[in-house]
C-alpha cells in the first residue's frame, strides 16, 4: 500500500491521510514517497544527530537543541519542545512567572486536548527556576515523576500533556548551589 511519510517524524501514513497519525503534523503531498527496492537496497542517505533512548514510539522525539544556550542572558532559561505537535519550538523563560497551558493567553500555548487550559507555571526565584502544577487534570511531570512543584536543573524533562519539554540553562550564567551539607551558602562541601 502506498504511504505518505511525515516530514516532521518520518512516520508512514495511509496514502489518503491528511495528518500524521503519529504526531498530528499536516501531511504534504509535494514530497514523493521514497522508492523501495529489495530489502536492504537503499539509495537514500539520512543524517541524524544523536538521539537519547527513550520510551515511546521511534521517531516521535527530537534531541534537545543546545545551540544558543551559551548565549542565554543570566537568570534566564530555555524550554525546547522535544516531543509533541510543536517539536523543536523554543520558549525563553525570562520573566519571574511564565504560564503554560491550552488557554490562548498562556505565555506558552500548548494546543492539545491532553493539556489543561491552565496547566503549569514556571517561576524564577533568584537564579533558580521551578515548575508547579496549577490544578491540571493530567498532571505535570519532571523526569517522569508526577509533581505538584519541583526545582529544575539543566537537562530536566518536563511533561505537560503529551508535550515533552527539555529545560536548558547556560551553565556559566547560573551559579551552582550546594545544599547537601545543610549550609546552603553556595560553597562546595569541604570548601573554604
mmCIF file of C-alpha atoms in Angstrom:
data_model
loop_
_atom_site.group_PDB
_atom_site.id
_atom_site.type_symbol
_atom_site.label_atom_id
_atom_site.label_comp_id
_atom_site.label_asym_id
_atom_site.label_seq_id
_atom_site.Cartn_x
_atom_site.Cartn_y
_atom_site.Cartn_z
ATOM 1 C CA UNK A 1 0.000 0.000 0.000
ATOM 2 C CA UNK A 2 1.445 3.424 -0.903
ATOM 3 C CA UNK A 3 2.317 5.614 2.060
ATOM 4 C CA UNK A 4 2.756 9.294 2.768
ATOM 5 C CA UNK A 5 5.708 9.961 5.051
ATOM 6 C CA UNK A 6 5.508 12.679 7.689
ATOM 7 C CA UNK A 7 8.131 15.397 7.217
ATOM 8 C CA UNK A 8 8.188 16.001 10.985
ATOM 9 C CA UNK A 9 8.651 12.489 12.413
ATOM 10 C CA UNK A 10 9.063 10.193 9.364
ATOM 11 C CA UNK A 11 6.046 8.032 10.228
ATOM 12 C CA UNK A 12 4.422 6.161 7.297
ATOM 13 C CA UNK A 13 0.750 7.126 6.961
ATOM 14 C CA UNK A 14 -2.021 5.835 4.665
ATOM 15 C CA UNK A 15 -2.000 7.485 1.238
ATOM 16 C CA UNK A 16 -5.312 9.280 1.862
ATOM 17 C CA UNK A 17 -4.288 10.692 5.292
ATOM 18 C CA UNK A 18 -4.224 14.471 5.669
ATOM 19 C CA UNK A 19 -2.485 14.485 9.068
ATOM 20 C CA UNK A 20 0.210 12.260 10.570
ATOM 21 C CA UNK A 21 -1.347 9.611 12.807
ATOM 22 C CA UNK A 22 1.777 9.689 14.992
ATOM 23 C CA UNK A 23 2.406 13.407 15.652
ATOM 24 C CA UNK A 24 -0.528 15.258 14.055
ATOM 25 C CA UNK A 25 1.534 17.263 11.560
ATOM 26 C CA UNK A 26 -0.305 18.172 8.320
ATOM 27 C CA UNK A 27 0.969 15.895 5.558
ATOM 28 C CA UNK A 28 2.466 17.422 2.425
ATOM 29 C CA UNK A 29 1.833 15.836 -0.957
ATOM 30 C CA UNK A 30 4.716 17.727 -2.602
ATOM 31 C CA UNK A 31 7.405 15.277 -1.418
ATOM 32 C CA UNK A 32 7.213 11.954 -3.250
ATOM 33 C CA UNK A 33 7.455 8.864 -1.056
ATOM 34 C CA UNK A 34 10.776 7.038 -1.182
ATOM 35 C CA UNK A 35 11.052 4.228 -3.730
ATOM 36 C CA UNK A 36 11.599 0.901 -2.035
ATOM 37 C CA UNK A 37 13.624 -1.802 -3.737
ATOM 38 C CA UNK A 38 14.612 -5.166 -2.364
ATOM 39 C CA UNK A 39 15.053 -5.301 1.403
ATOM 40 C CA UNK A 40 18.480 -3.912 2.166
ATOM 41 C CA UNK A 41 18.590 -1.846 -1.066
ATOM 42 C CA UNK A 42 18.627 1.847 -0.371
ATOM 43 C CA UNK A 43 19.927 4.825 -2.259
ATOM 44 C CA UNK A 44 18.858 7.386 0.338
ATOM 45 C CA UNK A 45 21.153 8.860 2.934
ATOM 46 C CA UNK A 46 19.676 10.207 6.120
ATOM 47 C CA UNK A 47 21.821 12.111 8.600
ATOM 48 C CA UNK A 48 20.542 12.223 12.147
ATOM 49 C CA UNK A 49 22.055 13.665 15.279
ATOM 50 C CA UNK A 50 22.420 11.624 18.444
ATOM 51 C CA UNK A 51 19.063 10.665 19.914
ATOM 52 C CA UNK A 52 18.575 9.632 23.528
ATOM 53 C CA UNK A 53 16.998 6.235 24.071
ATOM 54 C CA UNK A 54 13.541 6.900 25.492
ATOM 55 C CA UNK A 55 10.245 5.130 25.859
ATOM 56 C CA UNK A 56 7.615 5.762 23.230
ATOM 57 C CA UNK A 57 7.391 5.298 19.531
ATOM 58 C CA UNK A 58 10.569 5.581 17.457
ATOM 59 C CA UNK A 59 10.903 8.829 15.567
ATOM 60 C CA UNK A 60 8.468 10.838 17.683
ATOM 61 C CA UNK A 61 11.070 12.795 19.640
ATOM 62 C CA UNK A 62 13.715 15.324 18.768
ATOM 63 C CA UNK A 63 17.030 15.560 20.594
ATOM 64 C CA UNK A 64 17.266 18.780 22.612
ATOM 65 C CA UNK A 65 18.841 21.549 20.563
ATOM 66 C CA UNK A 66 21.616 23.021 22.696
ATOM 67 C CA UNK A 67 22.510 25.756 20.196
ATOM 68 C CA UNK A 68 22.156 29.206 21.654
ATOM 69 C CA UNK A 69 22.209 28.014 25.278
ATOM 70 C CA UNK A 70 25.630 29.586 25.864
ATOM 71 C CA UNK A 71 24.239 32.936 24.677
ATOM 72 C CA UNK A 72 21.379 32.983 27.208
ATOM 73 C CA UNK A 73 21.450 36.034 29.473
ATOM 74 C CA UNK A 74 21.972 35.406 33.203
ATOM 75 C CA UNK A 75 18.887 34.256 35.137
ATOM 76 C CA UNK A 76 17.090 33.043 32.012
ATOM 77 C CA UNK A 77 16.424 29.557 30.697
ATOM 78 C CA UNK A 78 15.075 27.877 27.600
ATOM 79 C CA UNK A 79 12.384 25.228 27.143
ATOM 80 C CA UNK A 80 12.670 23.204 23.934
ATOM 81 C CA UNK A 81 9.767 21.000 22.845
ATOM 82 C CA UNK A 82 11.310 17.551 22.442
ATOM 83 C CA UNK A 83 8.056 15.697 21.768
ATOM 84 C CA UNK A 84 4.615 16.823 20.684
ATOM 85 C CA UNK A 85 2.996 18.701 17.809
ATOM 86 C CA UNK A 86 5.353 21.689 18.272
ATOM 87 C CA UNK A 87 8.563 19.584 18.368
ATOM 88 C CA UNK A 88 11.561 21.892 18.030
ATOM 89 C CA UNK A 89 9.757 25.004 19.309
ATOM 90 C CA UNK A 90 11.657 27.067 21.882
ATOM 91 C CA UNK A 91 10.322 29.154 24.740
ATOM 92 C CA UNK A 92 12.513 31.655 26.589
ATOM 93 C CA UNK A 93 11.939 31.833 30.342
ATOM 94 C CA UNK A 94 12.963 35.411 31.093
ATOM 95 C CA UNK A 95 10.209 36.525 33.491
ATOM 96 C CA UNK A 96 9.618 35.743 37.153
ATOM 97 C CA UNK A 97 6.485 33.795 36.169
ATOM 98 C CA UNK A 98 5.615 32.056 32.879
ATOM 99 C CA UNK A 99 2.321 30.206 32.409
ATOM 100 C CA UNK A 100 1.807 27.137 30.232
ATOM 101 C CA UNK A 101 -1.476 25.686 29.036
ATOM 102 C CA UNK A 102 -4.144 25.455 26.373
ATOM 103 C CA UNK A 103 -5.612 28.881 27.192
ATOM 104 C CA UNK A 104 -4.852 31.313 24.327
ATOM 105 C CA UNK A 105 -3.474 33.842 26.821
ATOM 106 C CA UNK A 106 -0.900 31.386 28.237
ATOM 107 C CA UNK A 107 2.706 32.518 27.818
ATOM 108 C CA UNK A 108 3.464 29.025 26.480
ATOM 109 C CA UNK A 109 0.454 27.986 24.390
ATOM 110 C CA UNK A 110 0.259 24.192 24.029
ATOM 111 C CA UNK A 111 -2.759 23.424 21.862
ATOM 112 C CA UNK A 112 -3.737 19.835 22.597
ATOM 113 C CA UNK A 113 -6.605 18.179 24.489
ATOM 114 C CA UNK A 114 -4.107 16.489 26.850
ATOM 115 C CA UNK A 115 -3.149 19.941 28.185
ATOM 116 C CA UNK A 116 -5.384 21.800 30.651
ATOM 117 C CA UNK A 117 -6.304 25.399 29.877
ATOM 118 C CA UNK A 118 -4.224 26.498 32.848
ATOM 119 C CA UNK A 119 -1.769 23.640 33.322
ATOM 120 C CA UNK A 120 1.555 24.717 34.832
ATOM 121 C CA UNK A 121 3.604 27.721 35.888
ATOM 122 C CA UNK A 122 7.360 28.135 35.563
ATOM 123 C CA UNK A 123 8.734 30.615 38.062
ATOM 124 C CA UNK A 124 12.091 32.101 38.966
ATOM 125 C CA UNK A 125 13.415 32.888 42.424
ATOM 126 C CA UNK A 126 16.864 34.415 42.034
ATOM 127 C CA UNK A 127 18.825 32.177 39.658
ATOM 128 C CA UNK A 128 16.683 29.066 40.376
ATOM 129 C CA UNK A 129 13.753 28.019 38.178
ATOM 130 C CA UNK A 130 10.922 25.789 39.366
ATOM 131 C CA UNK A 131 7.693 24.459 37.904
ATOM 132 C CA UNK A 132 4.374 23.911 39.650
ATOM 133 C CA UNK A 133 1.207 22.210 38.501
ATOM 134 C CA UNK A 134 -1.725 24.626 38.798
ATOM 135 C CA UNK A 135 -4.519 22.064 39.087
ATOM 136 C CA UNK A 136 -4.250 20.308 35.729
ATOM 137 C CA UNK A 137 -6.254 17.174 35.007
ATOM 138 C CA UNK A 138 -3.395 15.070 33.585
ATOM 139 C CA UNK A 139 -0.650 16.345 35.876
ATOM 140 C CA UNK A 140 2.793 17.808 35.322
ATOM 141 C CA UNK A 141 5.861 15.577 35.343
ATOM 142 C CA UNK A 142 9.570 16.274 35.829
ATOM 143 C CA UNK A 143 11.846 13.461 34.686
ATOM 144 C CA UNK A 144 8.787 11.159 34.504
ATOM 145 C CA UNK A 145 7.699 11.754 38.103
ATOM 146 C CA UNK A 146 4.388 13.489 38.760
ATOM 147 C CA UNK A 147 4.950 16.673 40.741
ATOM 148 C CA UNK A 148 2.984 19.395 42.441
ATOM 149 C CA UNK A 149 6.083 21.590 42.450
ATOM 150 C CA UNK A 150 9.756 20.927 41.662
ATOM 151 C CA UNK A 151 13.037 22.784 41.167
ATOM 152 C CA UNK A 152 14.570 22.469 37.699
ATOM 153 C CA UNK A 153 18.145 21.755 36.614
ATOM 154 C CA UNK A 154 19.640 21.916 33.132
ATOM 155 C CA UNK A 155 18.581 18.895 31.065
ATOM 156 C CA UNK A 156 15.446 18.109 33.091
ATOM 157 C CA UNK A 157 12.460 16.904 31.064
ATOM 158 C CA UNK A 158 9.107 18.498 31.858
ATOM 159 C CA UNK A 159 5.983 16.760 30.550
ATOM 160 C CA UNK A 160 2.774 18.736 30.110
ATOM 161 C CA UNK A 161 0.103 16.573 28.484
ATOM 162 C CA UNK A 162 1.753 14.854 25.537
ATOM 163 C CA UNK A 163 4.361 17.607 25.210
ATOM 164 C CA UNK A 164 7.853 16.843 26.484
ATOM 165 C CA UNK A 165 9.998 19.913 27.016
ATOM 166 C CA UNK A 166 13.685 19.994 27.898
ATOM 167 C CA UNK A 167 14.786 22.670 30.378
ATOM 168 C CA UNK A 168 18.109 24.230 29.340
ATOM 169 C CA UNK A 169 20.251 26.833 31.091
ATOM 170 C CA UNK A 170 23.619 28.407 30.438
ATOM 171 C CA UNK A 171 25.873 26.641 32.947
ATOM 172 C CA UNK A 172 28.248 29.630 33.065
ATOM 173 C CA UNK A 173 25.426 32.086 33.822
ATOM 174 C CA UNK A 174 23.726 30.134 36.617
ATOM 175 C CA UNK A 175 25.573 29.705 39.905
ATOM 176 C CA UNK A 176 25.545 26.224 41.415
ATOM 177 C CA UNK A 177 24.133 25.937 44.926
ATOM 178 C CA UNK A 178 25.415 23.202 47.176
ATOM 179 C CA UNK A 179 22.831 22.450 49.835
ATOM 180 C CA UNK A 180 23.636 18.805 50.587
ATOM 181 C CA UNK A 181 25.781 19.832 53.573
ATOM 182 C CA UNK A 182 22.959 21.909 55.052
ATOM 183 C CA UNK A 183 24.860 25.211 54.842
ATOM 184 C CA UNK A 184 23.107 26.370 51.662
ATOM 185 C CA UNK A 185 25.660 29.149 51.318
ATOM 186 C CA UNK A 186 26.722 28.328 47.768
ATOM 187 C CA UNK A 187 30.153 26.998 48.792
ATOM 188 C CA UNK A 188 31.040 23.456 47.780
ATOM 189 C CA UNK A 189 31.166 20.903 50.620
ATOM 190 C CA UNK A 190 34.585 20.962 52.260
ATOM 191 C CA UNK A 191 35.259 24.404 50.743
ATOM 192 C CA UNK A 192 36.972 27.303 52.451
#
